[in-house]
Short mmCIF file of C-alpha atoms and ligand atoms in Angstrom, two decimals:
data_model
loop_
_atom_site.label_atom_id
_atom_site.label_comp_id
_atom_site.label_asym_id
_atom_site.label_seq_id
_atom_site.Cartn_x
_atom_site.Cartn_y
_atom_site.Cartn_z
CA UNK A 1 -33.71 -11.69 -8.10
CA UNK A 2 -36.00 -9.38 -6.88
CA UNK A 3 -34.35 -5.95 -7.89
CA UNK A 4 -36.27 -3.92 -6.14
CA UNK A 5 -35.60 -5.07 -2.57
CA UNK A 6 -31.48 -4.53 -3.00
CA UNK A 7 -30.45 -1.33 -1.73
CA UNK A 8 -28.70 -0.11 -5.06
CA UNK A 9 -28.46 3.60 -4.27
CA UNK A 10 -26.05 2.44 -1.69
CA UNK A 11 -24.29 -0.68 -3.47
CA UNK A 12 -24.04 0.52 -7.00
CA UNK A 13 -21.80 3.77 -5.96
CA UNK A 14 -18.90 0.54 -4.85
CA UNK A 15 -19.38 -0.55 -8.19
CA UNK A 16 -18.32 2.84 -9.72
CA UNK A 17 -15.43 2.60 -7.51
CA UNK A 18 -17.34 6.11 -6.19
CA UNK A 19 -16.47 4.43 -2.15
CA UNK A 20 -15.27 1.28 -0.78
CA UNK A 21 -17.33 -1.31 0.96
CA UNK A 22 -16.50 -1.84 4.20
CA UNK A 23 -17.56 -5.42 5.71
CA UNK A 24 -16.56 -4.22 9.13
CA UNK A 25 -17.72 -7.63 11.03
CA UNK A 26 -15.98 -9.83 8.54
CA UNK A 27 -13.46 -7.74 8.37
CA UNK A 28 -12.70 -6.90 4.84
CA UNK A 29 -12.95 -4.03 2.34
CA UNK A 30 -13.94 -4.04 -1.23
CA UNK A 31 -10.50 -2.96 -2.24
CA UNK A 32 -8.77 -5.48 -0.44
CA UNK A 33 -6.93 -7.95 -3.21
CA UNK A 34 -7.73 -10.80 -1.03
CA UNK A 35 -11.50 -10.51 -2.57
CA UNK A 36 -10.50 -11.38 -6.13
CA UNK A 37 -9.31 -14.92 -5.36
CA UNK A 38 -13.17 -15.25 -4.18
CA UNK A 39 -14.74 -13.60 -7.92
CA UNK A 40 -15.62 -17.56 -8.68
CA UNK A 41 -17.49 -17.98 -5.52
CA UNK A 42 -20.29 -20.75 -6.36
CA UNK A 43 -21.35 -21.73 -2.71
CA UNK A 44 -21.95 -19.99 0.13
CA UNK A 45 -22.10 -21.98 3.41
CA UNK A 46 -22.65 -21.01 7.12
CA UNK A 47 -22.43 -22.07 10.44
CA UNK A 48 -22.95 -21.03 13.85
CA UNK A 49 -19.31 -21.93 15.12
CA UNK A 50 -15.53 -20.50 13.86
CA UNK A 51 -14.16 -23.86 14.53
CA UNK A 52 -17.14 -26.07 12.28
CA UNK A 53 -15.81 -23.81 10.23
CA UNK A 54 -12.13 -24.18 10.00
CA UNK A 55 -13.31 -28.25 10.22
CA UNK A 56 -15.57 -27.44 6.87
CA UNK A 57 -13.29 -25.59 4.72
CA UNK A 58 -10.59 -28.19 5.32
CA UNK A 59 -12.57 -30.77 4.61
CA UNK A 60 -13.59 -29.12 1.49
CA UNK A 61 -9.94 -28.51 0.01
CA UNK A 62 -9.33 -32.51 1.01
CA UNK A 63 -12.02 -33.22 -1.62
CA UNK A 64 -10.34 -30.71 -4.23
CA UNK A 65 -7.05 -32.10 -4.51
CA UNK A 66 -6.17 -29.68 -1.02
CA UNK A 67 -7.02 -26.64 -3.50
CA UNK A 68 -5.28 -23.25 -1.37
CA UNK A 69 -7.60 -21.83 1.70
CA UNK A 70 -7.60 -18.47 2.09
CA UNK A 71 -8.48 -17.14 5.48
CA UNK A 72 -9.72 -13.60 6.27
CA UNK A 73 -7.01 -12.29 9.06
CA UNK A 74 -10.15 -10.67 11.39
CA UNK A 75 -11.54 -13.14 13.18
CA UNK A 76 -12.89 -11.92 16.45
CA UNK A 77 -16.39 -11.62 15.06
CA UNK A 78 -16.98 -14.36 12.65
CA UNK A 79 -13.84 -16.60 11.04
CA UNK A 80 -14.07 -16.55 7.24
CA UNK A 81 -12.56 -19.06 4.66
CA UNK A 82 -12.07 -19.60 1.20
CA UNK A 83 -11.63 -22.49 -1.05
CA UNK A 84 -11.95 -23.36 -4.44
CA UNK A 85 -15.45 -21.97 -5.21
CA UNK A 86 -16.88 -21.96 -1.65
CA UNK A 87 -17.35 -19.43 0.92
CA UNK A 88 -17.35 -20.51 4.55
CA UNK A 89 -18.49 -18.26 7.37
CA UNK A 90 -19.40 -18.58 10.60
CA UNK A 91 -22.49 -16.60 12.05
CA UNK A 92 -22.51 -16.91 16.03
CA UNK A 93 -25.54 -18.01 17.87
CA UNK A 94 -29.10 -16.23 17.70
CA UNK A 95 -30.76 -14.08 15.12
CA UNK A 96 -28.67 -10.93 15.70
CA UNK A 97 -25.23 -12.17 15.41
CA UNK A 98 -25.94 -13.88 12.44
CA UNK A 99 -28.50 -11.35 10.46
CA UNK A 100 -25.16 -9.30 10.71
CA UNK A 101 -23.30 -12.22 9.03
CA UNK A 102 -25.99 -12.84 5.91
CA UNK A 103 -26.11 -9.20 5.18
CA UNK A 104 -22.51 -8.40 4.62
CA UNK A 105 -22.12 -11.84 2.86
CA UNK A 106 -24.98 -10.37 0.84
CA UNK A 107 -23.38 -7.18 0.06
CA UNK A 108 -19.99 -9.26 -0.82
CA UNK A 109 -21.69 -11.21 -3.60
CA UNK A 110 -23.36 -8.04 -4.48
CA UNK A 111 -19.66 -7.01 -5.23
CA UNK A 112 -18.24 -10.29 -6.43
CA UNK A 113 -20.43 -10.40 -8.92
CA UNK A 114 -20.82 -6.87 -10.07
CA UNK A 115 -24.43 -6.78 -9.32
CA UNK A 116 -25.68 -8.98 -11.99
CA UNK A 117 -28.49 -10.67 -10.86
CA UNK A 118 -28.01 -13.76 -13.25
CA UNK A 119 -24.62 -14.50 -11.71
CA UNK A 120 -25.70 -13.76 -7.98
CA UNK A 121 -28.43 -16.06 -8.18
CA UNK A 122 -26.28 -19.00 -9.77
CA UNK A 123 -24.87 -19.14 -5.96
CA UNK A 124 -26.29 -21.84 -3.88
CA UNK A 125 -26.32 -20.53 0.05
CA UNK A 126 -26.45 -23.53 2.85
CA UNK A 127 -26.56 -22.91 6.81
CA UNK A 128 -25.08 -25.75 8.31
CA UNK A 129 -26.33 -26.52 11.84
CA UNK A 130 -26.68 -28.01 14.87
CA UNK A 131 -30.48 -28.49 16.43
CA UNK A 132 -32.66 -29.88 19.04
CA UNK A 133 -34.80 -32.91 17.66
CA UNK A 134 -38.56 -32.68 17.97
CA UNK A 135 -39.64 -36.82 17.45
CA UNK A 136 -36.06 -37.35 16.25
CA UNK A 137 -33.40 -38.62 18.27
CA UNK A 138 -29.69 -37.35 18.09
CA UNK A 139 -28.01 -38.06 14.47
CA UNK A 140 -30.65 -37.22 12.47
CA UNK A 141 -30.29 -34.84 9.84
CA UNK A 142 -33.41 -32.40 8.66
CA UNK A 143 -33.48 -30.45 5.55
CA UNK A 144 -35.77 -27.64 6.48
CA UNK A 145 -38.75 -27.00 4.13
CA UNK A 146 -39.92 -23.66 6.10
CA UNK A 147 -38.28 -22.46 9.16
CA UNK A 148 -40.80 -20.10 11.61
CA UNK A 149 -40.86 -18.54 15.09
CA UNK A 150 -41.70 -20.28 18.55
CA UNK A 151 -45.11 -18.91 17.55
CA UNK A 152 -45.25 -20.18 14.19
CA UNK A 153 -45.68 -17.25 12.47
CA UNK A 154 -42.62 -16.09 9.96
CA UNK A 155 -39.85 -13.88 10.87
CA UNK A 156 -40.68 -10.47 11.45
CA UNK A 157 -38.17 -7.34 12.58
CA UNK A 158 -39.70 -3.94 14.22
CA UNK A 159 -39.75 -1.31 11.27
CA UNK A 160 -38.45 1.93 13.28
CA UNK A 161 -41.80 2.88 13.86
CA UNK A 162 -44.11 1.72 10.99
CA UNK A 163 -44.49 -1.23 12.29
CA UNK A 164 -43.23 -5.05 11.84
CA UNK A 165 -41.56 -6.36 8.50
CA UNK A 166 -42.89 -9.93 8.01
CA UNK A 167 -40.26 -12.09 6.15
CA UNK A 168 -41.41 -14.95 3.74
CA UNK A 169 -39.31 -17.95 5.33
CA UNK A 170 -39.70 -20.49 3.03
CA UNK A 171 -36.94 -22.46 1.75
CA UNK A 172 -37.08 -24.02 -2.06
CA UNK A 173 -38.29 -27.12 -1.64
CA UNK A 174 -36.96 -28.47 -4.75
CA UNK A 175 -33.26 -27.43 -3.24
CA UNK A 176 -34.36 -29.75 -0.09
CA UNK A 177 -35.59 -32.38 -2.10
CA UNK A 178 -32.41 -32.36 -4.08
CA UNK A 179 -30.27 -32.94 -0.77
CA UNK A 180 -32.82 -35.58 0.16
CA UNK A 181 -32.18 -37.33 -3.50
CA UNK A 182 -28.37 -36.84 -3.39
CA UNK A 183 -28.47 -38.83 0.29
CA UNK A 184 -30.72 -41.62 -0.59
CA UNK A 185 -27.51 -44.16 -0.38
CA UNK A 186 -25.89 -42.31 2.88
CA UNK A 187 -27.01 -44.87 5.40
CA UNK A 188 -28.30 -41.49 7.25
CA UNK A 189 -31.63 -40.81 8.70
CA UNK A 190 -32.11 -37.48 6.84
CA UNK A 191 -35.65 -36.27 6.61
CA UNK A 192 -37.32 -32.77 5.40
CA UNK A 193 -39.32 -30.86 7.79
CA UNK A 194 -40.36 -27.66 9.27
CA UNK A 195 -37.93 -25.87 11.52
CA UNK A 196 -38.21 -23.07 14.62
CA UNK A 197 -35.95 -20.78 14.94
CA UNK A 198 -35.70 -19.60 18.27
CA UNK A 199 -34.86 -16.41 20.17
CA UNK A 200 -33.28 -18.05 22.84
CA UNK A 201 -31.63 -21.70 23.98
CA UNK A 202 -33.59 -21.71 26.80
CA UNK A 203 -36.39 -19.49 27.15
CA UNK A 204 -37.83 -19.57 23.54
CA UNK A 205 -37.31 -23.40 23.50
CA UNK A 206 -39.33 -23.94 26.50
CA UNK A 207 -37.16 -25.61 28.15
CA UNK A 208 -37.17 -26.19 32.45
CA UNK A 209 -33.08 -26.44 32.64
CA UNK A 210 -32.46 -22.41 32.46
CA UNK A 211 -31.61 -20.09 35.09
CA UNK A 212 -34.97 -19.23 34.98
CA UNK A 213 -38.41 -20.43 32.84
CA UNK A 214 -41.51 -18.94 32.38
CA UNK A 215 -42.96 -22.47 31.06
CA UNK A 216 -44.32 -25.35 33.39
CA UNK A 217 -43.58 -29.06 32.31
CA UNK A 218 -47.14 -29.45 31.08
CA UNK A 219 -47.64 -26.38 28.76
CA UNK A 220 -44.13 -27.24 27.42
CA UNK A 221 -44.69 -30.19 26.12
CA UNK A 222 -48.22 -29.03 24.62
CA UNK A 223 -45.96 -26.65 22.94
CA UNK A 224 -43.25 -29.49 21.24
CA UNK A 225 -46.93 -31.59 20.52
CA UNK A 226 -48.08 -28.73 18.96
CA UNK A 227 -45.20 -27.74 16.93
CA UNK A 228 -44.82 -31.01 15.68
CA UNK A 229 -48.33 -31.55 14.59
CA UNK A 230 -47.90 -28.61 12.53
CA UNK A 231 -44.88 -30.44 10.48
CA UNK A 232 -41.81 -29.30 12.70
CA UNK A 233 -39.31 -31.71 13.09
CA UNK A 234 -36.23 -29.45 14.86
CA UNK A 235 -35.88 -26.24 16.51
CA UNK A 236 -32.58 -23.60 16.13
CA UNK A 237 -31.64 -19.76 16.21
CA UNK A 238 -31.07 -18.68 13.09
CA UNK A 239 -33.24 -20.47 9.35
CA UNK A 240 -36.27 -18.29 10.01
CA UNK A 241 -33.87 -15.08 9.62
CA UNK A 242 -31.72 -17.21 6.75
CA UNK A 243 -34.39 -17.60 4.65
CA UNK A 244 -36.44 -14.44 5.06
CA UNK A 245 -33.13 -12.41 4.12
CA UNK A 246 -32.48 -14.56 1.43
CA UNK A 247 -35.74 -14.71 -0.21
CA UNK A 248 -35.61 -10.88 0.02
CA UNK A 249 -33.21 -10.23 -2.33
CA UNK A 250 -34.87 -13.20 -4.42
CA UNK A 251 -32.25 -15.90 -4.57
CA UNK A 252 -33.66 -18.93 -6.07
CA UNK A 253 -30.74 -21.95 -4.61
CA UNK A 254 -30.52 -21.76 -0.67
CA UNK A 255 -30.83 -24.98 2.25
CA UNK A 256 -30.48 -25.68 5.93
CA UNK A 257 -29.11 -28.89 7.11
CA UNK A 258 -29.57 -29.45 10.69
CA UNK A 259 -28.38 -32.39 12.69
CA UNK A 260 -30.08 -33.33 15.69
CA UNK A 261 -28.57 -33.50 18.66
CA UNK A 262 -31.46 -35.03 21.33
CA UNK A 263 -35.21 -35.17 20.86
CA UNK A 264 -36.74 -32.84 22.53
CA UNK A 265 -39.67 -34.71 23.75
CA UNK A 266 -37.38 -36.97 25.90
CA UNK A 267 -35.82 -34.03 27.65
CA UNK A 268 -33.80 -30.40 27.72
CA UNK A 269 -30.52 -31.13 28.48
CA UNK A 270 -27.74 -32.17 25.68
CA UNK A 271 -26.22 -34.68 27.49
CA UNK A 272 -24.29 -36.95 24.20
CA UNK A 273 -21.17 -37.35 24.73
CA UNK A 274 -18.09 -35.19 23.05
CA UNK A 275 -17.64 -37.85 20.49
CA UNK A 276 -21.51 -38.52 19.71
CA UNK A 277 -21.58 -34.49 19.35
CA UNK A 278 -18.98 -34.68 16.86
CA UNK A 279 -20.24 -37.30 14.61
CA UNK A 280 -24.28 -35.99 14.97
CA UNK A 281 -21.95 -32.61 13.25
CA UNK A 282 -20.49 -34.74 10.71
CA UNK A 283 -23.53 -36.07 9.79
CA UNK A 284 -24.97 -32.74 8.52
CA UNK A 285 -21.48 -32.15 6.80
CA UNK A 286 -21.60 -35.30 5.24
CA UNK A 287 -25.41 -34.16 3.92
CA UNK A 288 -23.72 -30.75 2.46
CA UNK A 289 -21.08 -32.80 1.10
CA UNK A 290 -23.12 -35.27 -0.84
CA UNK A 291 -25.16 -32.85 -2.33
CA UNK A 292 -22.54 -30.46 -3.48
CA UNK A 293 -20.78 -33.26 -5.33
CA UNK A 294 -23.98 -32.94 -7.32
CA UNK A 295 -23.97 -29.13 -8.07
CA UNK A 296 -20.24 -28.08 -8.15
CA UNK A 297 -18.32 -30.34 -10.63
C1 R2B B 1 -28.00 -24.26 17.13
O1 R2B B 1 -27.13 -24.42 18.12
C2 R2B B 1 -26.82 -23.15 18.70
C3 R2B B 1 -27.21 -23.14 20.15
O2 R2B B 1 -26.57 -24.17 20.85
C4 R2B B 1 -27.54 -22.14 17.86
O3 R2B B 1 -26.68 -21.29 17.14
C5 R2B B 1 -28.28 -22.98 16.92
O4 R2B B 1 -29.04 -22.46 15.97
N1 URA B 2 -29.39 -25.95 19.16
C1 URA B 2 -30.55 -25.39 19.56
O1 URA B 2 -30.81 -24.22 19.25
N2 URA B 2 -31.37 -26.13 20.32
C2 URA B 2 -31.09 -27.39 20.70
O2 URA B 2 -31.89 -28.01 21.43
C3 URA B 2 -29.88 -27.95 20.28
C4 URA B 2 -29.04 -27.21 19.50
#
Protein backbone atom coordinates (compact mmCIF):
# COMPACT_ATOMS: atom_id res chain seq x y z
CA UNK A 1 0.00 0.00 0.00
CA UNK A 2 1.32 3.11 -0.84
CA UNK A 3 1.16 5.04 2.59
CA UNK A 4 1.83 8.07 1.49
CA UNK A 5 -1.07 8.72 -0.89
CA UNK A 6 -3.90 7.93 2.08
CA UNK A 7 -5.03 10.95 3.64
CA UNK A 8 -4.13 9.88 7.33
CA UNK A 9 -4.29 13.29 8.99
CA UNK A 10 -7.92 13.01 8.22
CA UNK A 11 -8.60 9.09 8.65
CA UNK A 12 -6.44 8.27 11.58
CA UNK A 13 -8.34 10.93 14.02
CA UNK A 14 -11.72 8.07 13.31
CA UNK A 15 -9.43 5.62 14.46
CA UNK A 16 -8.82 7.42 17.83
CA UNK A 17 -12.45 7.59 18.06
CA UNK A 18 -11.31 11.64 18.03
CA UNK A 19 -14.73 12.04 15.19
CA UNK A 20 -16.95 9.80 13.37
CA UNK A 21 -16.81 9.02 9.72
CA UNK A 22 -19.54 9.98 7.96
CA UNK A 23 -20.16 8.02 4.50
CA UNK A 24 -22.89 10.47 3.66
CA UNK A 25 -23.66 8.87 -0.01
CA UNK A 26 -23.75 5.37 1.34
CA UNK A 27 -25.30 6.38 4.05
CA UNK A 28 -23.57 5.14 7.08
CA UNK A 29 -21.42 6.35 9.99
CA UNK A 30 -18.43 4.81 11.56
CA UNK A 31 -20.31 4.35 14.78
CA UNK A 32 -23.11 2.71 13.34
CA UNK A 33 -23.15 -1.17 14.77
CA UNK A 34 -24.29 -2.26 11.44
CA UNK A 35 -20.39 -1.84 10.33
CA UNK A 36 -19.07 -4.58 12.59
CA UNK A 37 -20.96 -7.44 10.92
CA UNK A 38 -18.76 -6.16 7.76
CA UNK A 39 -14.99 -6.25 9.99
CA UNK A 40 -14.39 -9.70 7.80
CA UNK A 41 -14.99 -8.01 4.57
CA UNK A 42 -12.69 -10.02 1.94
CA UNK A 43 -14.28 -8.77 -1.41
CA UNK A 44 -15.34 -5.76 -2.54
CA UNK A 45 -17.55 -5.75 -5.69
CA UNK A 46 -19.30 -2.96 -7.74
CA UNK A 47 -21.68 -2.25 -10.19
CA UNK A 48 -23.26 0.44 -11.99
CA UNK A 49 -26.98 -0.59 -11.11
CA UNK A 50 -28.91 -0.97 -7.36
CA UNK A 51 -30.84 -3.78 -8.77
CA UNK A 52 -27.47 -5.98 -10.35
CA UNK A 53 -26.89 -5.45 -7.11
CA UNK A 54 -29.63 -6.80 -5.01
CA UNK A 55 -29.44 -9.78 -8.03
CA UNK A 56 -25.49 -10.20 -6.89
CA UNK A 57 -25.65 -10.30 -3.25
CA UNK A 58 -28.46 -12.84 -3.44
CA UNK A 59 -26.86 -14.84 -5.56
CA UNK A 60 -23.90 -14.77 -3.38
CA UNK A 61 -25.71 -15.91 -0.01
CA UNK A 62 -27.36 -18.89 -2.42
CA UNK A 63 -23.76 -20.11 -2.78
CA UNK A 64 -23.06 -19.74 1.13
CA UNK A 65 -25.62 -21.86 2.49
CA UNK A 66 -28.13 -18.33 2.19
CA UNK A 67 -25.51 -16.82 4.83
CA UNK A 68 -27.70 -13.39 6.39
CA UNK A 69 -27.63 -10.10 3.93
CA UNK A 70 -27.40 -7.11 5.51
CA UNK A 71 -28.65 -4.11 3.66
CA UNK A 72 -27.69 -0.46 4.35
CA UNK A 73 -31.33 1.33 4.96
CA UNK A 74 -30.14 4.62 2.58
CA UNK A 75 -30.53 3.81 -0.65
CA UNK A 76 -31.35 6.79 -2.76
CA UNK A 77 -27.74 7.22 -3.81
CA UNK A 78 -26.18 3.89 -4.18
CA UNK A 79 -27.90 0.44 -2.57
CA UNK A 80 -25.35 -1.34 -0.38
CA UNK A 81 -25.27 -5.09 0.73
CA UNK A 82 -23.56 -7.38 2.81
CA UNK A 83 -22.90 -11.01 2.87
CA UNK A 84 -20.67 -13.33 4.27
CA UNK A 85 -17.30 -11.68 3.43
CA UNK A 86 -18.41 -9.55 0.44
CA UNK A 87 -19.30 -6.05 -0.02
CA UNK A 88 -21.71 -5.15 -2.80
CA UNK A 89 -22.28 -1.59 -3.96
CA UNK A 90 -23.62 -0.03 -6.63
CA UNK A 91 -21.88 3.12 -8.25
CA UNK A 92 -24.38 4.83 -10.84
CA UNK A 93 -23.34 5.60 -14.31
CA UNK A 94 -20.25 7.88 -15.35
CA UNK A 95 -17.06 8.81 -13.60
CA UNK A 96 -18.59 11.19 -11.04
CA UNK A 97 -21.24 9.15 -9.50
CA UNK A 98 -19.08 6.43 -9.05
CA UNK A 99 -15.52 8.19 -7.98
CA UNK A 100 -17.96 9.18 -5.08
CA UNK A 101 -18.76 5.46 -4.55
CA UNK A 102 -14.83 4.07 -4.57
CA UNK A 103 -13.77 6.76 -2.23
CA UNK A 104 -16.08 6.24 0.65
CA UNK A 105 -15.77 2.41 0.09
CA UNK A 106 -12.11 3.36 0.42
CA UNK A 107 -12.41 5.21 3.55
CA UNK A 108 -14.76 2.19 4.95
CA UNK A 109 -12.00 -0.38 4.59
CA UNK A 110 -9.72 2.24 5.85
CA UNK A 111 -11.96 1.80 9.02
CA UNK A 112 -12.76 -1.88 8.82
CA UNK A 113 -9.54 -2.67 8.98
CA UNK A 114 -8.03 -0.21 11.35
CA UNK A 115 -5.71 1.15 8.82
CA UNK A 116 -3.39 -1.69 8.52
CA UNK A 117 -2.17 -1.83 5.28
CA UNK A 118 -1.48 -5.70 5.35
CA UNK A 119 -5.15 -6.40 6.00
CA UNK A 120 -6.54 -3.67 3.51
CA UNK A 121 -4.63 -5.00 0.79
CA UNK A 122 -5.70 -8.76 1.43
CA UNK A 123 -9.18 -7.34 -0.12
CA UNK A 124 -9.76 -8.19 -3.67
CA UNK A 125 -12.01 -5.15 -5.36
CA UNK A 126 -14.07 -6.22 -8.74
CA UNK A 127 -16.36 -3.71 -10.86
CA UNK A 128 -18.83 -5.70 -12.43
CA UNK A 129 -20.18 -4.27 -15.71
CA UNK A 130 -22.00 -3.92 -18.56
CA UNK A 131 -20.11 -2.59 -21.98
CA UNK A 132 -20.25 -1.91 -25.59
CA UNK A 133 -18.16 -4.57 -27.64
CA UNK A 134 -15.43 -3.29 -29.92
CA UNK A 135 -14.86 -6.71 -32.46
CA UNK A 136 -16.94 -8.64 -29.93
CA UNK A 137 -20.42 -9.37 -30.26
CA UNK A 138 -22.99 -9.33 -27.30
CA UNK A 139 -22.12 -12.14 -24.51
CA UNK A 140 -18.74 -11.77 -24.39
CA UNK A 141 -17.04 -11.19 -21.31
CA UNK A 142 -13.56 -8.96 -21.11
CA UNK A 143 -11.30 -8.87 -18.22
CA UNK A 144 -9.72 -5.50 -18.62
CA UNK A 145 -5.87 -5.39 -18.60
CA UNK A 146 -5.73 -1.35 -18.68
CA UNK A 147 -8.73 0.76 -18.92
CA UNK A 148 -7.99 4.57 -20.61
CA UNK A 149 -9.89 7.61 -21.91
CA UNK A 150 -11.64 8.10 -25.44
CA UNK A 151 -8.20 9.59 -26.09
CA UNK A 152 -6.17 6.90 -24.82
CA UNK A 153 -4.37 8.59 -22.46
CA UNK A 154 -5.00 7.54 -18.52
CA UNK A 155 -7.39 9.13 -16.25
CA UNK A 156 -6.64 12.46 -15.26
CA UNK A 157 -8.83 15.00 -12.79
CA UNK A 158 -8.20 19.02 -12.85
CA UNK A 159 -5.96 19.76 -9.68
CA UNK A 160 -7.77 23.12 -8.39
CA UNK A 161 -5.40 25.03 -10.19
CA UNK A 162 -2.01 23.23 -10.44
CA UNK A 163 -2.93 21.51 -13.03
CA UNK A 164 -4.15 17.81 -14.07
CA UNK A 165 -3.54 14.64 -11.78
CA UNK A 166 -2.72 11.76 -14.19
CA UNK A 167 -3.89 8.39 -12.68
CA UNK A 168 -1.90 5.10 -13.44
CA UNK A 169 -4.93 2.87 -14.78
CA UNK A 170 -3.55 -0.29 -14.99
CA UNK A 171 -5.15 -3.25 -13.65
CA UNK A 172 -2.90 -6.41 -12.27
CA UNK A 173 -2.65 -8.47 -14.90
CA UNK A 174 -1.93 -11.46 -12.97
CA UNK A 175 -5.57 -10.78 -11.15
CA UNK A 176 -7.02 -10.87 -14.95
CA UNK A 177 -5.18 -13.75 -15.87
CA UNK A 178 -6.40 -15.51 -12.80
CA UNK A 179 -10.19 -14.88 -13.85
CA UNK A 180 -9.17 -15.98 -17.34
CA UNK A 181 -7.63 -19.41 -15.69
CA UNK A 182 -10.56 -19.90 -13.25
CA UNK A 183 -13.05 -19.71 -16.61
CA UNK A 184 -11.17 -21.89 -18.90
CA UNK A 185 -14.12 -24.71 -18.51
CA UNK A 186 -17.14 -21.96 -18.54
CA UNK A 187 -18.20 -22.55 -22.09
CA UNK A 188 -17.89 -18.50 -22.15
CA UNK A 189 -16.13 -16.38 -24.62
CA UNK A 190 -14.15 -14.42 -21.98
CA UNK A 191 -11.10 -12.64 -23.27
CA UNK A 192 -8.57 -9.91 -21.63
CA UNK A 193 -8.26 -6.64 -23.22
CA UNK A 194 -7.93 -2.99 -23.01
CA UNK A 195 -10.95 -0.98 -21.98
CA UNK A 196 -12.27 2.95 -22.51
CA UNK A 197 -13.90 4.44 -20.15
CA UNK A 198 -15.99 7.02 -21.37
CA UNK A 199 -17.37 10.40 -20.32
CA UNK A 200 -20.48 9.97 -21.89
CA UNK A 201 -22.97 7.09 -23.58
CA UNK A 202 -23.22 8.97 -26.43
CA UNK A 203 -20.97 11.70 -27.09
CA UNK A 204 -17.63 10.19 -25.80
CA UNK A 205 -18.54 6.86 -27.53
CA UNK A 206 -18.93 8.41 -30.82
CA UNK A 207 -21.85 7.29 -31.44
CA UNK A 208 -24.61 8.95 -34.36
CA UNK A 209 -27.90 7.81 -32.22
CA UNK A 210 -27.71 10.91 -29.58
CA UNK A 211 -29.68 13.94 -29.42
CA UNK A 212 -26.90 15.44 -30.86
CA UNK A 213 -23.09 14.24 -32.24
CA UNK A 214 -20.20 16.03 -32.97
CA UNK A 215 -18.76 12.80 -34.92
CA UNK A 216 -19.57 11.91 -38.68
CA UNK A 217 -19.99 8.10 -39.59
CA UNK A 218 -16.53 8.06 -41.14
CA UNK A 219 -14.27 9.58 -38.38
CA UNK A 220 -16.27 7.32 -35.97
CA UNK A 221 -15.43 4.37 -37.10
CA UNK A 222 -11.62 5.47 -37.65
CA UNK A 223 -11.98 6.05 -34.02
CA UNK A 224 -13.41 2.17 -32.93
CA UNK A 225 -10.42 0.98 -35.78
CA UNK A 226 -8.17 2.87 -33.98
CA UNK A 227 -8.98 1.97 -30.53
CA UNK A 228 -8.95 -1.47 -31.30
CA UNK A 229 -5.64 -1.58 -32.99
CA UNK A 230 -4.29 -0.26 -29.91
CA UNK A 231 -5.58 -3.56 -27.89
CA UNK A 232 -9.18 -2.28 -26.82
CA UNK A 233 -11.68 -4.72 -26.88
CA UNK A 234 -14.84 -2.73 -24.93
CA UNK A 235 -15.68 0.67 -23.99
CA UNK A 236 -17.62 1.85 -20.41
CA UNK A 237 -17.86 4.85 -17.84
CA UNK A 238 -16.21 4.06 -15.03
CA UNK A 239 -12.46 1.25 -15.01
CA UNK A 240 -10.23 4.15 -16.01
CA UNK A 241 -11.39 6.02 -12.64
CA UNK A 242 -11.55 2.29 -10.79
CA UNK A 243 -8.24 1.59 -11.29
CA UNK A 244 -6.48 4.93 -11.04
CA UNK A 245 -8.16 5.32 -7.44
CA UNK A 246 -7.28 2.03 -6.59
CA UNK A 247 -3.78 1.91 -7.59
CA UNK A 248 -3.48 5.18 -5.59
CA UNK A 249 -3.78 3.95 -2.41
CA UNK A 250 -1.61 0.86 -3.72
CA UNK A 251 -3.91 -2.11 -3.54
CA UNK A 252 -2.32 -5.02 -5.10
CA UNK A 253 -5.90 -7.54 -5.89
CA UNK A 254 -8.49 -5.48 -8.04
CA UNK A 255 -10.52 -6.62 -11.73
CA UNK A 256 -13.18 -5.47 -14.12
CA UNK A 257 -15.42 -7.89 -15.76
CA UNK A 258 -17.37 -6.47 -18.50
CA UNK A 259 -19.94 -8.22 -20.59
CA UNK A 260 -20.63 -7.08 -23.91
CA UNK A 261 -23.67 -6.13 -24.91
CA UNK A 262 -23.32 -5.35 -29.05
CA UNK A 263 -20.15 -4.76 -31.03
CA UNK A 264 -19.69 -1.61 -31.69
CA UNK A 265 -18.46 -1.82 -35.16
CA UNK A 266 -21.87 -3.21 -36.33
CA UNK A 267 -23.76 -0.29 -34.89
CA UNK A 268 -24.84 2.26 -31.79
CA UNK A 269 -27.94 1.21 -30.72
CA UNK A 270 -28.49 -1.74 -27.95
CA UNK A 271 -31.14 -3.31 -29.51
CA UNK A 272 -30.90 -7.32 -27.61
CA UNK A 273 -33.68 -8.17 -26.32
CA UNK A 274 -34.71 -7.97 -22.33
CA UNK A 275 -33.84 -11.57 -21.95
CA UNK A 276 -30.46 -11.54 -24.11
CA UNK A 277 -29.62 -8.36 -21.76
CA UNK A 278 -30.10 -10.40 -18.83
CA UNK A 279 -28.09 -13.38 -19.62
CA UNK A 280 -25.02 -11.10 -21.51
CA UNK A 281 -25.27 -9.74 -17.28
CA UNK A 282 -25.12 -13.13 -16.03
CA UNK A 283 -22.39 -13.93 -17.97
CA UNK A 284 -20.02 -11.44 -16.26
CA UNK A 285 -21.56 -12.67 -12.85
CA UNK A 286 -20.93 -16.03 -13.68
CA UNK A 287 -17.02 -14.79 -14.50
CA UNK A 288 -16.94 -13.10 -10.79
CA UNK A 289 -18.41 -16.14 -9.52
CA UNK A 290 -15.97 -18.65 -10.87
CA UNK A 291 -13.14 -16.87 -9.87
CA UNK A 292 -14.11 -16.10 -6.34
CA UNK A 293 -14.71 -19.79 -5.70
CA UNK A 294 -10.95 -19.71 -6.20
CA UNK A 295 -9.96 -16.92 -3.69
CA UNK A 296 -12.63 -17.02 -0.89
CA UNK A 297 -12.88 -20.61 0.52
C1 LIG B 1 -21.86 0.65 -18.68
O1 LIG B 1 -23.17 0.79 -18.86
C2 LIG B 1 -23.59 2.06 -18.34
C3 LIG B 1 -24.20 2.88 -19.44
O2 LIG B 1 -25.27 2.22 -20.04
C4 LIG B 1 -22.38 2.66 -17.71
O3 LIG B 1 -22.47 2.79 -16.31
C5 LIG B 1 -21.34 1.68 -18.03
O4 LIG B 1 -20.09 1.83 -17.62
N1 LIG C 1 -22.29 0.60 -21.63
C1 LIG C 1 -21.57 1.55 -22.25
O1 LIG C 1 -21.01 2.44 -21.59
N2 LIG C 1 -21.51 1.52 -23.60
C2 LIG C 1 -22.14 0.60 -24.33
O2 LIG C 1 -22.07 0.64 -25.58
C3 LIG C 1 -22.89 -0.38 -23.68
C4 LIG C 1 -22.95 -0.37 -22.31
Amino acid sequence: MRKENINTAFLDGILKKEYADVYYHLGVDSNDPILKNFKDVKAIIVAGSGGRIIELAEKWSKKRKNKKIYALPKEDRFIIRYCDGVLFASHGMGMPSAAICVQELMRLVYFLKDGDPNEMDKIFWCRVGTSGGVGLEGGAVVVTTESLMADLKPYRLLNGNIGEHWFNCTFPVNIARDIIDANKKSGLNVVLGKTIAANEFFLEQFRLDGAFHLVTPESKIAWLKWIHENGVRNIEMEGAMVAGFLNHWGFSKFAMICCTLLNRLNGDQVTATKEQLHSYSENSGIVLFNYLDTILK
